[in-house]
PDB file of C-alpha atoms and ligand atoms in Angstrom:
ATOM      1  CA  MET Y   1       0.000   0.000   0.000  1.00  0.00           C
ATOM      2  CA  LEU Y   2       1.194   3.514  -0.811  1.00  0.00           C
ATOM      3  CA  GLY Y   3      -1.075   5.496   1.438  1.00  0.00           C
ATOM      4  CA  ILE Y   4      -4.422   5.915   3.172  1.00  0.00           C
ATOM      5  CA  VAL Y   5      -6.921   8.751   3.289  1.00  0.00           C
ATOM      6  CA  HIS Y   6      -9.522   8.526   6.042  1.00  0.00           C
ATOM      7  CA  TYR Y   7     -12.654  10.583   5.346  1.00  0.00           C
ATOM      8  CA  GLY Y   8     -15.043  10.986   8.250  1.00  0.00           C
ATOM      9  CA  PRO Y   9     -15.305  12.219  11.820  1.00  0.00           C
ATOM     10  CA  ASN Y  10     -11.753  12.850  12.918  1.00  0.00           C
ATOM     11  CA  GLU Y  11      -9.699   9.868  13.941  1.00  0.00           C
ATOM     12  CA  VAL Y  12     -12.403   7.397  14.896  1.00  0.00           C
ATOM     13  CA  HIS Y  13      -9.903   4.871  13.547  1.00  0.00           C
ATOM     14  CA  ARG Y  14      -6.913   6.217  15.443  1.00  0.00           C
ATOM     15  CA  GLY Y  15      -5.222   2.775  15.410  1.00  0.00           C
ATOM     16  CA  LEU Y  16      -4.484   3.253  11.704  1.00  0.00           C
ATOM     17  CA  ARG Y  17      -1.719   5.622  12.769  1.00  0.00           C
ATOM     18  CA  GLU Y  18       0.305   2.705  14.097  1.00  0.00           C
ATOM     19  CA  LEU Y  19       0.581   1.000  10.692  1.00  0.00           C
ATOM     20  CA  ASP Y  20       3.560   3.071   9.557  1.00  0.00           C
ATOM     21  CA  ILE Y  21       1.690   3.965   6.367  1.00  0.00           C
ATOM     22  CA  PRO Y  22       1.185   7.648   5.557  1.00  0.00           C
ATOM     23  CA  ILE Y  23      -2.392   8.519   6.436  1.00  0.00           C
ATOM     24  CA  SER Y  24      -4.378  11.710   6.073  1.00  0.00           C
ATOM     25  CA  PHE Y  25      -7.411  12.223   8.335  1.00  0.00           C
ATOM     26  CA  VAL Y  26      -9.916  14.467   6.562  1.00  0.00           C
ATOM     27  CA  ASN Y  27     -12.584  15.656   8.948  1.00  0.00           C
ATOM     28  CA  VAL Y  28     -15.635  15.717   6.634  1.00  0.00           C
ATOM     29  CA  PRO Y  29     -18.896  13.712   6.648  1.00  0.00           C
ATOM     30  CA  VAL Y  30     -19.068  10.866   4.111  1.00  0.00           C
ATOM     31  CA  LEU Y  31     -22.613  10.674   2.792  1.00  0.00           C
ATOM     32  CA  GLY Y  32     -23.896   7.156   3.398  1.00  0.00           C
ATOM     33  CA  HIS Y  33     -20.948   6.128   5.665  1.00  0.00           C
ATOM     34  CA  GLY Y  34     -21.389   7.764   9.086  1.00  0.00           C
ATOM     35  CA  ASP Y  35     -18.230   6.252  10.628  1.00  0.00           C
ATOM     36  CA  GLY Y  36     -16.128   7.327   7.698  1.00  0.00           C
ATOM     37  CA  ILE Y  37     -14.391   5.483   4.914  1.00  0.00           C
ATOM     38  CA  CYS Y  38     -10.782   4.823   3.914  1.00  0.00           C
ATOM     39  CA  GLU Y  39      -9.444   5.459   0.440  1.00  0.00           C
ATOM     40  CA  LEU Y  40      -6.505   3.117  -0.219  1.00  0.00           C
ATOM     41  CA  TRP Y  41      -3.745   3.852  -2.720  1.00  0.00           C
ATOM     42  CA  TRP Y  42      -2.111   0.574  -3.822  1.00  0.00           C
ATOM     43  CA  SER Y  43       1.212  -0.128  -5.490  1.00  0.00           C
ATOM     44  CA  GLN Y  44       2.003  -3.105  -7.721  1.00  0.00           C
ATOM     45  CA  GLN Y  45       5.686  -2.744  -6.854  1.00  0.00           C
ATOM     46  CA  LYS Y  46       7.724  -2.839  -3.672  1.00  0.00           C
ATOM     47  CA  VAL Y  47       7.492   0.297  -1.548  1.00  0.00           C
ATOM     48  CA  ARG Y  48       9.804   2.092   0.854  1.00  0.00           C
ATOM     49  CA  THR Y  49       8.572   4.405   3.572  1.00  0.00           C
ATOM     50  CA  ALA Y  50       9.827   7.169   5.890  1.00  0.00           C
ATOM     51  CA  SER Y  51       8.890  10.435   7.490  1.00  0.00           C
ATOM     52  CA  HIS Y  52      10.697  13.739   7.781  1.00  0.00           C
ATOM     53  CA  GLY Y  53       9.424  16.646   9.850  1.00  0.00           C
ATOM     54  CA  PRO Y  54       5.761  17.245   8.993  1.00  0.00           C
ATOM     55  CA  ILE Y  55       5.871  14.833   6.020  1.00  0.00           C
ATOM     56  CA  SER Y  56       5.166  11.094   5.887  1.00  0.00           C
ATOM     57  CA  TRP Y  57       5.668   9.307   2.618  1.00  0.00           C
ATOM     58  CA  ARG Y  58       5.753   5.955   0.833  1.00  0.00           C
ATOM     59  CA  ALA Y  59       7.069   5.415  -2.665  1.00  0.00           C
ATOM     60  CA  ASN Y  60       7.637   2.815  -5.339  1.00  0.00           C
ATOM     61  CA  GLU Y  61       9.893   3.437  -8.343  1.00  0.00           C
ATOM     62  CA  SER Y  62       7.606   5.820 -10.163  1.00  0.00           C
ATOM     63  CA  LEU Y  63       5.207   7.278  -7.594  1.00  0.00           C
ATOM     64  CA  LEU Y  64       5.389   8.894  -4.159  1.00  0.00           C
ATOM     65  CA  PHE Y  65       2.384   9.351  -1.850  1.00  0.00           C
ATOM     66  CA  LEU Y  66       2.780  11.862   0.939  1.00  0.00           C
ATOM     67  CA  THR Y  67       0.877  13.583   3.697  1.00  0.00           C
ATOM     68  CA  VAL Y  68       1.780  16.870   5.356  1.00  0.00           C
ATOM     69  CA  GLU Y  69       0.750  17.574   8.943  1.00  0.00           C
ATOM     70  CA  ILE Y  70       0.298  21.204   9.866  1.00  0.00           C
ATOM     71  CA  GLY Y  71       1.872  21.659  13.275  1.00  0.00           C
ATOM     72  CA  ASN Y  72       1.551  25.187  14.583  1.00  0.00           C
ATOM     73  CA  ALA Y  73      -2.072  26.088  15.352  1.00  0.00           C
ATOM     74  CA  GLU Y  74      -1.052  29.692  16.154  1.00  0.00           C
ATOM     75  CA  GLN Y  75       0.188  30.384  12.637  1.00  0.00           C
ATOM     76  CA  CYS Y  76      -2.100  32.165  10.169  1.00  0.00           C
ATOM     77  CA  LEU Y  77      -3.392  30.039   7.296  1.00  0.00           C
ATOM     78  CA  GLN Y  78      -1.342  31.833   4.650  1.00  0.00           C
ATOM     79  CA  ASP Y  79       1.921  31.161   6.500  1.00  0.00           C
ATOM     80  CA  ALA Y  80       0.944  27.591   7.417  1.00  0.00           C
ATOM     81  CA  THR Y  81       0.095  26.886   3.771  1.00  0.00           C
ATOM     82  CA  ARG Y  82       3.354  28.388   2.549  1.00  0.00           C
ATOM     83  CA  ASP Y  83       5.383  26.361   5.033  1.00  0.00           C
ATOM     84  CA  ALA Y  84       3.526  23.144   4.200  1.00  0.00           C
ATOM     85  CA  TYR Y  85       4.043  23.578   0.446  1.00  0.00           C
ATOM     86  CA  CYS Y  86       7.690  24.619   0.870  1.00  0.00           C
ATOM     87  CA  ALA Y  87       8.317  21.458   2.911  1.00  0.00           C
ATOM     88  CA  LEU Y  88       6.428  19.379   0.336  1.00  0.00           C
ATOM     89  CA  LEU Y  89       8.306  20.798  -2.669  1.00  0.00           C
ATOM     90  CA  ALA Y  90      11.687  20.430  -0.947  1.00  0.00           C
ATOM     91  CA  GLU Y  91      10.944  16.839   0.053  1.00  0.00           C
ATOM     92  CA  ILE Y  92       9.794  15.583  -3.368  1.00  0.00           C
ATOM     93  CA  ASN Y  93      12.879  17.137  -4.974  1.00  0.00           C
ATOM     94  CA  ALA Y  94      15.222  15.596  -2.421  1.00  0.00           C
ATOM     95  CA  LEU Y  95      13.619  12.157  -2.827  1.00  0.00           C
ATOM     96  CA  GLY Y  96      13.814  12.166  -6.639  1.00  0.00           C
ATOM     97  CA  TYR Y  97      10.091  12.557  -7.400  1.00  0.00           C
ATOM     98  CA  PRO Y  98      10.234  16.215  -8.430  1.00  0.00           C
ATOM     99  CA  HIS Y  99       6.939  16.326 -10.364  1.00  0.00           C
ATOM    100  CA  LEU Y 100       3.889  17.186  -8.335  1.00  0.00           C
ATOM    101  CA  LEU Y 101       1.127  15.201 -10.001  1.00  0.00           C
ATOM    102  CA  ARG Y 102      -1.946  15.653  -7.803  1.00  0.00           C
ATOM    103  CA  VAL Y 103      -2.652  17.506  -4.550  1.00  0.00           C
ATOM    104  CA  TRP Y 104      -5.725  17.324  -2.323  1.00  0.00           C
ATOM    105  CA  ASN Y 105      -6.300  20.248   0.069  1.00  0.00           C
ATOM    106  CA  HIS Y 106      -8.898  20.410   2.846  1.00  0.00           C
ATOM    107  CA  ILE Y 107      -9.122  23.754   4.593  1.00  0.00           C
ATOM    108  CA  GLY Y 108     -11.102  24.206   7.809  1.00  0.00           C
ATOM    109  CA  ASP Y 109     -13.825  26.844   7.473  1.00  0.00           C
ATOM    110  CA  ILE Y 110     -12.778  27.492   3.868  1.00  0.00           C
ATOM    111  CA  ASN Y 111     -15.341  30.259   3.178  1.00  0.00           C
ATOM    112  CA  ASP Y 112     -14.854  32.144   6.450  1.00  0.00           C
ATOM    113  CA  ASP Y 113     -13.955  35.781   5.758  1.00  0.00           C
ATOM    114  CA  SER Y 114     -14.253  37.227   9.264  1.00  0.00           C
ATOM    115  CA  THR Y 115     -10.598  38.346   9.214  1.00  0.00           C
ATOM    116  CA  GLY Y 116     -11.181  40.401   6.043  1.00  0.00           C
ATOM    117  CA  LEU Y 117      -9.880  37.907   3.463  1.00  0.00           C
ATOM    118  CA  GLU Y 118     -11.650  34.583   2.881  1.00  0.00           C
ATOM    119  CA  ARG Y 119      -9.621  31.608   4.093  1.00  0.00           C
ATOM    120  CA  TYR Y 120      -9.513  30.025   0.605  1.00  0.00           C
ATOM    121  CA  ARG Y 121      -7.931  33.247  -0.674  1.00  0.00           C
ATOM    122  CA  GLN Y 122      -5.400  33.243   2.182  1.00  0.00           C
ATOM    123  CA  PHE Y 123      -4.590  29.653   1.259  1.00  0.00           C
ATOM    124  CA  ASN Y 124      -4.049  30.655  -2.397  1.00  0.00           C
ATOM    125  CA  MET Y 125      -1.566  33.332  -1.330  1.00  0.00           C
ATOM    126  CA  GLY Y 126       0.462  30.902   0.767  1.00  0.00           C
ATOM    127  CA  ARG Y 127       0.405  28.231  -1.939  1.00  0.00           C
ATOM    128  CA  GLN Y 128       1.584  30.645  -4.612  1.00  0.00           C
ATOM    129  CA  GLU Y 129       4.344  32.013  -2.365  1.00  0.00           C
ATOM    130  CA  ALA Y 130       5.714  28.494  -1.930  1.00  0.00           C
ATOM    131  CA  PHE Y 131       5.680  27.757  -5.674  1.00  0.00           C
ATOM    132  CA  MET Y 132       7.384  31.094  -6.407  1.00  0.00           C
ATOM    133  CA  ALA Y 133      10.014  30.500  -3.721  1.00  0.00           C
ATOM    134  CA  SER Y 134      10.965  27.232  -5.415  1.00  0.00           C
ATOM    135  CA  ASN Y 135      11.580  29.103  -8.687  1.00  0.00           C
ATOM    136  CA  TRP Y 136       8.482  27.548 -10.123  1.00  0.00           C
ATOM    137  CA  SER Y 137       6.929  29.175 -13.202  1.00  0.00           C
ATOM    138  CA  VAL Y 138       3.878  28.254 -15.259  1.00  0.00           C
ATOM    139  CA  ILE Y 139       6.020  28.742 -18.351  1.00  0.00           C
ATOM    140  CA  ASN Y 140       8.253  25.740 -17.755  1.00  0.00           C
ATOM    141  CA  VAL Y 141       6.598  23.664 -15.013  1.00  0.00           C
ATOM    142  CA  ALA Y 142       2.921  22.804 -15.046  1.00  0.00           C
ATOM    143  CA  PRO Y 143       1.134  23.103 -11.730  1.00  0.00           C
ATOM    144  CA  PRO Y 144      -0.362  19.890 -10.334  1.00  0.00           C
ATOM    145  CA  ALA Y 145      -3.931  18.755 -10.705  1.00  0.00           C
ATOM    146  CA  ALA Y 146      -5.631  19.643  -7.423  1.00  0.00           C
ATOM    147  CA  SER Y 147      -8.756  20.062  -5.388  1.00  0.00           C
ATOM    148  CA  ALA Y 148      -9.454  22.481  -2.542  1.00  0.00           C
ATOM    149  CA  LEU Y 149     -12.421  21.843  -0.271  1.00  0.00           C
ATOM    150  CA  GLY Y 150     -13.634  22.694   3.169  1.00  0.00           C
ATOM    151  CA  ALA Y 151     -13.280  20.748   6.387  1.00  0.00           C
ATOM    152  CA  GLN Y 152     -14.366  21.152  10.016  1.00  0.00           C
ATOM    153  CA  ARG Y 153     -13.224  24.318  11.771  1.00  0.00           C
ATOM    154  CA  ASN Y 154     -10.626  22.469  13.873  1.00  0.00           C
ATOM    155  CA  THR Y 155      -8.748  21.193  10.798  1.00  0.00           C
ATOM    156  CA  PRO Y 156      -6.363  23.988   9.787  1.00  0.00           C
ATOM    157  CA  LEU Y 157      -5.209  22.283   6.582  1.00  0.00           C
ATOM    158  CA  ALA Y 158      -5.172  18.601   5.619  1.00  0.00           C
ATOM    159  CA  LEU Y 159      -2.952  17.966   2.646  1.00  0.00           C
ATOM    160  CA  PHE Y 160      -1.984  14.812   0.761  1.00  0.00           C
ATOM    161  CA  ALA Y 161      -0.401  14.424  -2.641  1.00  0.00           C
ATOM    162  CA  LEU Y 162       1.104  12.211  -5.324  1.00  0.00           C
ATOM    163  CA  ALA Y 163       4.458  13.081  -6.898  1.00  0.00           C
ATOM    164  CA  SER Y 164       6.169  11.288  -9.738  1.00  0.00           C
ATOM    165  CA  HIS Y 165       9.617  10.451 -10.993  1.00  0.00           C
ATOM    166  CA  HIS Y 166       8.683  11.227 -14.621  1.00  0.00           C
ATOM    167  CA  ALA Y 167       7.025  14.466 -15.697  1.00  0.00           C
ATOM    168  CA  PRO Y 168       3.253  14.366 -16.340  1.00  0.00           C
ATOM    169  CA  LEU Y 169       1.522  16.373 -19.044  1.00  0.00           C
ATOM    170  CA  ALA Y 170      -0.721  19.163 -17.807  1.00  0.00           C
ATOM    171  CA  ILE Y 171      -4.112  19.412 -19.497  1.00  0.00           C
ATOM    172  CA  GLU Y 172      -6.282  22.530 -19.600  1.00  0.00           C
ATOM    173  CA  ASN Y 173     -10.022  22.705 -20.273  1.00  0.00           C
ATOM    174  CA  PRO Y 174     -11.192  24.461 -23.473  1.00  0.00           C
ATOM    175  CA  ARG Y 175     -14.392  25.618 -21.678  1.00  0.00           C
ATOM    176  CA  GLN Y 176     -12.499  27.199 -18.789  1.00  0.00           C
ATOM    177  CA  ILE Y 177      -9.805  29.833 -18.323  1.00  0.00           C
ATOM    178  CA  SER Y 178      -6.735  28.309 -16.699  1.00  0.00           C
ATOM    179  CA  ALA Y 179      -7.126  28.733 -12.953  1.00  0.00           C
ATOM    180  CA  TYR Y 180      -3.677  30.339 -12.686  1.00  0.00           C
ATOM    181  CA  ASP Y 181      -4.975  33.057 -15.071  1.00  0.00           C
ATOM    182  CA  TYR Y 182      -8.154  33.868 -13.091  1.00  0.00           C
ATOM    183  CA  PRO Y 183      -8.747  37.648 -12.749  1.00  0.00           C
ATOM    184  CA  GLN Y 184      -8.283  39.276  -9.338  1.00  0.00           C
ATOM    185  CA  ASN Y 185     -11.986  39.371  -8.464  1.00  0.00           C
ATOM    186  CA  TYR Y 186     -11.459  35.832  -7.087  1.00  0.00           C
ATOM    187  CA  GLY Y 187      -8.697  36.970  -4.732  1.00  0.00           C
ATOM    188  CA  PRO Y 188      -5.288  38.648  -4.788  1.00  0.00           C
ATOM    189  CA  CYS Y 189      -3.529  35.432  -5.924  1.00  0.00           C
ATOM    190  CA  PRO Y 190      -4.903  32.977  -8.447  1.00  0.00           C
ATOM    191  CA  PRO Y 191      -5.063  29.274  -7.559  1.00  0.00           C
ATOM    192  CA  THR Y 192      -2.060  27.214  -8.623  1.00  0.00           C
ATOM    193  CA  PHE Y 193      -3.389  24.106 -10.354  1.00  0.00           C
ATOM    194  CA  SER Y 194      -3.924  22.518 -13.775  1.00  0.00           C
ATOM    195  CA  ARG Y 195      -7.265  21.044 -14.850  1.00  0.00           C
ATOM    196  CA  ALA Y 196      -5.731  17.561 -15.135  1.00  0.00           C
ATOM    197  CA  SER Y 197      -2.439  15.625 -15.193  1.00  0.00           C
ATOM    198  CA  LEU Y 198      -1.800  12.833 -17.666  1.00  0.00           C
ATOM    199  CA  ILE Y 199       0.971  10.331 -16.942  1.00  0.00           C
ATOM    200  CA  ASP Y 200       2.046   6.840 -17.959  1.00  0.00           C
ATOM    201  CA  LEU Y 201       1.925   4.529 -14.908  1.00  0.00           C
ATOM    202  CA  ASP Y 202       1.797   1.027 -16.448  1.00  0.00           C
ATOM    203  CA  GLY Y 203      -0.568   2.621 -18.965  1.00  0.00           C
ATOM    204  CA  PRO Y 204      -2.038   6.116 -19.353  1.00  0.00           C
ATOM    205  CA  THR Y 205      -3.496   7.539 -16.152  1.00  0.00           C
ATOM    206  CA  LEU Y 206      -5.452  10.775 -15.857  1.00  0.00           C
ATOM    207  CA  PHE Y 207      -5.961  12.748 -12.646  1.00  0.00           C
ATOM    208  CA  ILE Y 208      -8.833  15.199 -13.137  1.00  0.00           C
ATOM    209  CA  SER Y 209      -8.811  18.163 -10.750  1.00  0.00           C
ATOM    210  CA  GLY Y 210     -11.816  19.152  -8.741  1.00  0.00           C
ATOM    211  CA  THR Y 211     -14.189  20.483 -11.398  1.00  0.00           C
ATOM    212  CA  ALA Y 212     -17.112  22.807 -10.787  1.00  0.00           C
ATOM    213  CA  SER Y 213     -19.848  24.701 -12.587  1.00  0.00           C
ATOM    214  CA  ILE Y 214     -17.450  27.304 -13.947  1.00  0.00           C
ATOM    215  CA  VAL Y 215     -17.369  28.424 -17.593  1.00  0.00           C
ATOM    216  CA  GLY Y 216     -14.612  30.863 -18.542  1.00  0.00           C
ATOM    217  CA  HIS Y 217     -13.936  32.059 -15.020  1.00  0.00           C
ATOM    218  CA  GLN Y 218     -17.554  32.568 -13.983  1.00  0.00           C
ATOM    219  CA  SER Y 219     -19.671  30.450 -11.656  1.00  0.00           C
ATOM    220  CA  MET Y 220     -22.790  29.267 -13.511  1.00  0.00           C
ATOM    221  CA  HIS Y 221     -26.268  28.480 -12.092  1.00  0.00           C
ATOM    222  CA  PRO Y 222     -25.943  29.917  -8.569  1.00  0.00           C
ATOM    223  CA  ASP Y 223     -28.407  28.209  -6.198  1.00  0.00           C
ATOM    224  CA  ASN Y 224     -29.267  25.482  -8.728  1.00  0.00           C
ATOM    225  CA  CYS Y 225     -27.519  22.281  -7.759  1.00  0.00           C
ATOM    226  CA  ARG Y 226     -29.008  20.183 -10.563  1.00  0.00           C
ATOM    227  CA  GLU Y 227     -27.791  22.591 -13.254  1.00  0.00           C
ATOM    228  CA  GLN Y 228     -24.401  22.849 -11.532  1.00  0.00           C
ATOM    229  CA  ILE Y 229     -24.018  19.060 -11.638  1.00  0.00           C
ATOM    230  CA  ARG Y 230     -24.847  19.068 -15.354  1.00  0.00           C
ATOM    231  CA  GLU Y 231     -22.448  21.958 -16.108  1.00  0.00           C
ATOM    232  CA  THR Y 232     -19.689  20.238 -14.138  1.00  0.00           C
ATOM    233  CA  LEU Y 233     -20.142  17.005 -16.099  1.00  0.00           C
ATOM    234  CA  ARG Y 234     -20.052  19.016 -19.359  1.00  0.00           C
ATOM    235  CA  ASN Y 235     -16.723  20.430 -18.169  1.00  0.00           C
ATOM    236  CA  ILE Y 236     -15.367  16.943 -17.468  1.00  0.00           C
ATOM    237  CA  GLU Y 237     -16.620  15.775 -20.894  1.00  0.00           C
ATOM    238  CA  ALA Y 238     -14.806  18.715 -22.518  1.00  0.00           C
ATOM    239  CA  LEU Y 239     -11.610  17.792 -20.695  1.00  0.00           C
ATOM    240  CA  LEU Y 240     -11.902  14.180 -21.884  1.00  0.00           C
ATOM    241  CA  GLY Y 241     -12.443  15.536 -25.417  1.00  0.00           C
ATOM    242  CA  GLU Y 242      -9.218  17.528 -25.098  1.00  0.00           C
ATOM    243  CA  VAL Y 243      -7.310  14.423 -23.935  1.00  0.00           C
ATOM    244  CA  ARG Y 244      -8.781  12.448 -26.849  1.00  0.00           C
ATOM    245  CA  CYS Y 245      -7.939  15.089 -29.512  1.00  0.00           C
ATOM    246  CA  SER Y 246      -4.552  16.260 -28.292  1.00  0.00           C
ATOM    247  CA  HIS Y 247      -3.160  13.089 -26.760  1.00  0.00           C
ATOM    248  CA  GLY Y 248      -5.059  10.263 -28.429  1.00  0.00           C
ATOM    249  CA  VAL Y 249      -6.258   8.613 -25.212  1.00  0.00           C
ATOM    250  CA  ASP Y 250      -9.921   7.733 -25.289  1.00  0.00           C
ATOM    251  CA  TRP Y 251     -11.825   7.727 -21.990  1.00  0.00           C
ATOM    252  CA  GLU Y 252     -15.541   8.127 -21.453  1.00  0.00           C
ATOM    253  CA  LEU Y 253     -17.377   9.353 -18.367  1.00  0.00           C
ATOM    254  CA  ALA Y 254     -18.441   5.789 -17.576  1.00  0.00           C
ATOM    255  CA  ASN Y 255     -14.759   4.687 -17.261  1.00  0.00           C
ATOM    256  CA  LEU Y 256     -13.905   7.167 -14.518  1.00  0.00           C
ATOM    257  CA  GLN Y 257     -13.610   6.711 -10.755  1.00  0.00           C
ATOM    258  CA  PHE Y 258     -15.272   9.773  -9.260  1.00  0.00           C
ATOM    259  CA  LYS Y 259     -15.163  11.606  -5.973  1.00  0.00           C
ATOM    260  CA  ALA Y 260     -17.777  14.307  -5.451  1.00  0.00           C
ATOM    261  CA  TYR Y 261     -18.203  17.021  -2.850  1.00  0.00           C
ATOM    262  CA  LEU Y 262     -21.645  18.423  -2.032  1.00  0.00           C
ATOM    263  CA  ARG Y 263     -22.064  21.606  -0.013  1.00  0.00           C
ATOM    264  CA  ASN Y 264     -25.496  20.413   1.165  1.00  0.00           C
ATOM    265  CA  GLY Y 265     -26.074  16.794   2.130  1.00  0.00           C
ATOM    266  CA  ALA Y 266     -29.739  17.201   1.168  1.00  0.00           C
ATOM    267  CA  ASP Y 267     -28.709  17.322  -2.516  1.00  0.00           C
ATOM    268  CA  LEU Y 268     -27.491  13.709  -2.369  1.00  0.00           C
ATOM    269  CA  TRP Y 269     -30.572  12.186  -4.030  1.00  0.00           C
ATOM    270  CA  MET Y 270     -30.437  14.736  -6.839  1.00  0.00           C
ATOM    271  CA  PHE Y 271     -26.732  14.115  -7.357  1.00  0.00           C
ATOM    272  CA  ARG Y 272     -27.330  10.342  -7.607  1.00  0.00           C
ATOM    273  CA  GLU Y 273     -30.185  10.916 -10.039  1.00  0.00           C
ATOM    274  CA  GLU Y 274     -28.058  13.078 -12.365  1.00  0.00           C
ATOM    275  CA  MET Y 275     -25.033  10.756 -12.206  1.00  0.00           C
ATOM    276  CA  ASP Y 276     -27.280   7.760 -13.047  1.00  0.00           C
ATOM    277  CA  GLN Y 277     -28.777   9.702 -15.946  1.00  0.00           C
ATOM    278  CA  ILE Y 278     -25.576  11.161 -17.416  1.00  0.00           C
ATOM    279  CA  VAL Y 279     -22.805   8.724 -16.450  1.00  0.00           C
ATOM    280  CA  GLY Y 280     -24.745   5.488 -16.007  1.00  0.00           C
ATOM    281  CA  LYS Y 281     -26.107   3.263 -13.258  1.00  0.00           C
ATOM    282  CA  GLU Y 282     -22.782   1.543 -12.539  1.00  0.00           C
ATOM    283  CA  VAL Y 283     -21.052   4.811 -11.629  1.00  0.00           C
ATOM    284  CA  ASN Y 284     -18.188   4.549  -9.130  1.00  0.00           C
ATOM    285  CA  CYS Y 285     -18.389   7.626  -6.886  1.00  0.00           C
ATOM    286  CA  LEU Y 286     -17.457   8.466  -3.306  1.00  0.00           C
ATOM    287  CA  ILE Y 287     -19.661  11.324  -2.089  1.00  0.00           C
ATOM    288  CA  ILE Y 288     -18.469  13.692   0.595  1.00  0.00           C
ATOM    289  CA  GLN Y 289     -20.125  16.642   2.246  1.00  0.00           C
ATOM    290  CA  ALA Y 290     -17.784  19.629   2.127  1.00  0.00           C
ATOM    291  CA  ASP Y 291     -17.825  23.326   1.411  1.00  0.00           C
ATOM    292  CA  ILE Y 292     -16.641  24.376  -2.045  1.00  0.00           C
ATOM    293  CA  CYS Y 293     -14.106  27.179  -2.475  1.00  0.00           C
ATOM    294  CA  ARG Y 294     -16.565  29.703  -3.948  1.00  0.00           C
ATOM    295  CA  ARG Y 295     -19.701  30.442  -1.935  1.00  0.00           C
ATOM    296  CA  ASP Y 296     -21.945  30.194  -5.002  1.00  0.00           C
ATOM    297  CA  LEU Y 297     -20.771  26.664  -5.865  1.00  0.00           C
ATOM    298  CA  LEU Y 298     -22.746  23.712  -4.515  1.00  0.00           C
ATOM    299  CA  VAL Y 299     -20.871  20.794  -6.056  1.00  0.00           C
ATOM    300  CA  GLU Y 300     -17.376  19.827  -7.171  1.00  0.00           C
ATOM    301  CA  ILE Y 301     -16.444  16.575  -8.926  1.00  0.00           C
ATOM    302  CA  GLU Y 302     -12.995  15.049  -9.457  1.00  0.00           C
ATOM    303  CA  ALA Y 303     -11.958  11.792 -11.085  1.00  0.00           C
ATOM    304  CA  VAL Y 304      -9.197   9.354 -11.912  1.00  0.00           C
ATOM    305  CA  ALA Y 305      -9.069   7.448 -15.200  1.00  0.00           C
ATOM    306  CA  LEU Y 306      -6.914   4.336 -15.583  1.00  0.00           C
TER     307      LEU Y 306
HETATM  308  C1  3EB O   1     -12.279  26.007  -9.823  1.00  0.00           C
HETATM  309  O1  3EB O   1     -12.331  25.453 -10.930  1.00  0.00           O
HETATM  310  C2  3EB O   1     -13.052  25.338  -8.726  1.00  0.00           C
HETATM  311  O2  3EB O   1      -7.604  25.792  -5.533  1.00  0.00           O
HETATM  312  O3  3EB O   1      -6.627  23.867  -5.842  1.00  0.00           O
HETATM  313  C3  3EB O   1     -10.979  23.214  -8.142  1.00  0.00           C
HETATM  314  C4  3EB O   1      -9.803  22.472  -8.087  1.00  0.00           C
HETATM  315  C5  3EB O   1     -11.047  24.423  -7.465  1.00  0.00           C
HETATM  316  C6  3EB O   1      -8.701  22.946  -7.359  1.00  0.00           C
HETATM  317  C7  3EB O   1      -7.589  24.636  -5.973  1.00  0.00           C
HETATM  318  C8  3EB O   1      -9.944  24.885  -6.749  1.00  0.00           C
HETATM  319  C9  3EB O   1      -8.777  24.151  -6.701  1.00  0.00           C
HETATM  320  O4  3EB O   1     -11.682  27.062  -9.620  1.00  0.00           O
HETATM  321  C10 3EB O   1     -12.303  25.220  -7.465  1.00  0.00           C
END
């Protein structure tokens, strides 16, 4: 096993910590699994494992899974995010997996703006600072695929990631402006992520970033969850079309393994209805209740294609 992600009420399965496998506890309700659920990342090859400061990792020859623990509860989110990403970028370089493939971020109280700047926007500033400090530039290094969701107030930042030995290809979505080019009305710093990463791991593998009801840079269908689900799936279709045309790999919605985040648990039935309709009855989807990074968004969907 490469790593574990536990979604659910924090640390009900505390014993998992003793396994010496990197594990991220994400304090969010799993719809339909009250006690929580573990996502397991498996390797076909031998793995080695270690930890260093706030980072725990396991790796095989091509892939590294890591978790970052945020230590200092006193620190502001921007600084904590910067420090976490600086540690992450330094560690993957030192270990020989310099390409950040996919990052998952869960930020406690993500939409809270009581300090003047919404916490998601503070997070974006810290994340960008860390990428800049490592001499990173969109021109020569693609940002990772990512997702950024809420979590319970007492989780400052839960972060886990995959890094690779070989460089992935970054994919952008023809229906959406690249997130790193968003205008400043979404915050002083744009988010640092690509719409998807494509890599060969015993065959082509696609990591699709959290995708929402955004066309261009604008949120579509505020307050209408059903239309947001449909728009989001159109965005994922467009991304698959891009992968098909530009890279010759042919995936359909029905081949994907999905993870979805709903702002309101009450929309679960509607989400299932739309997924059944559009993707098919056999759809593979873990559904989590979490806040989305823009207040007007009610749903975000990510996926992996193997
Ligand atoms: C969006 O398209 C919706 O900040 O890392 C999706 C995936 C979103 C990743 C991130 C944010 C992030 O802008 C939100």
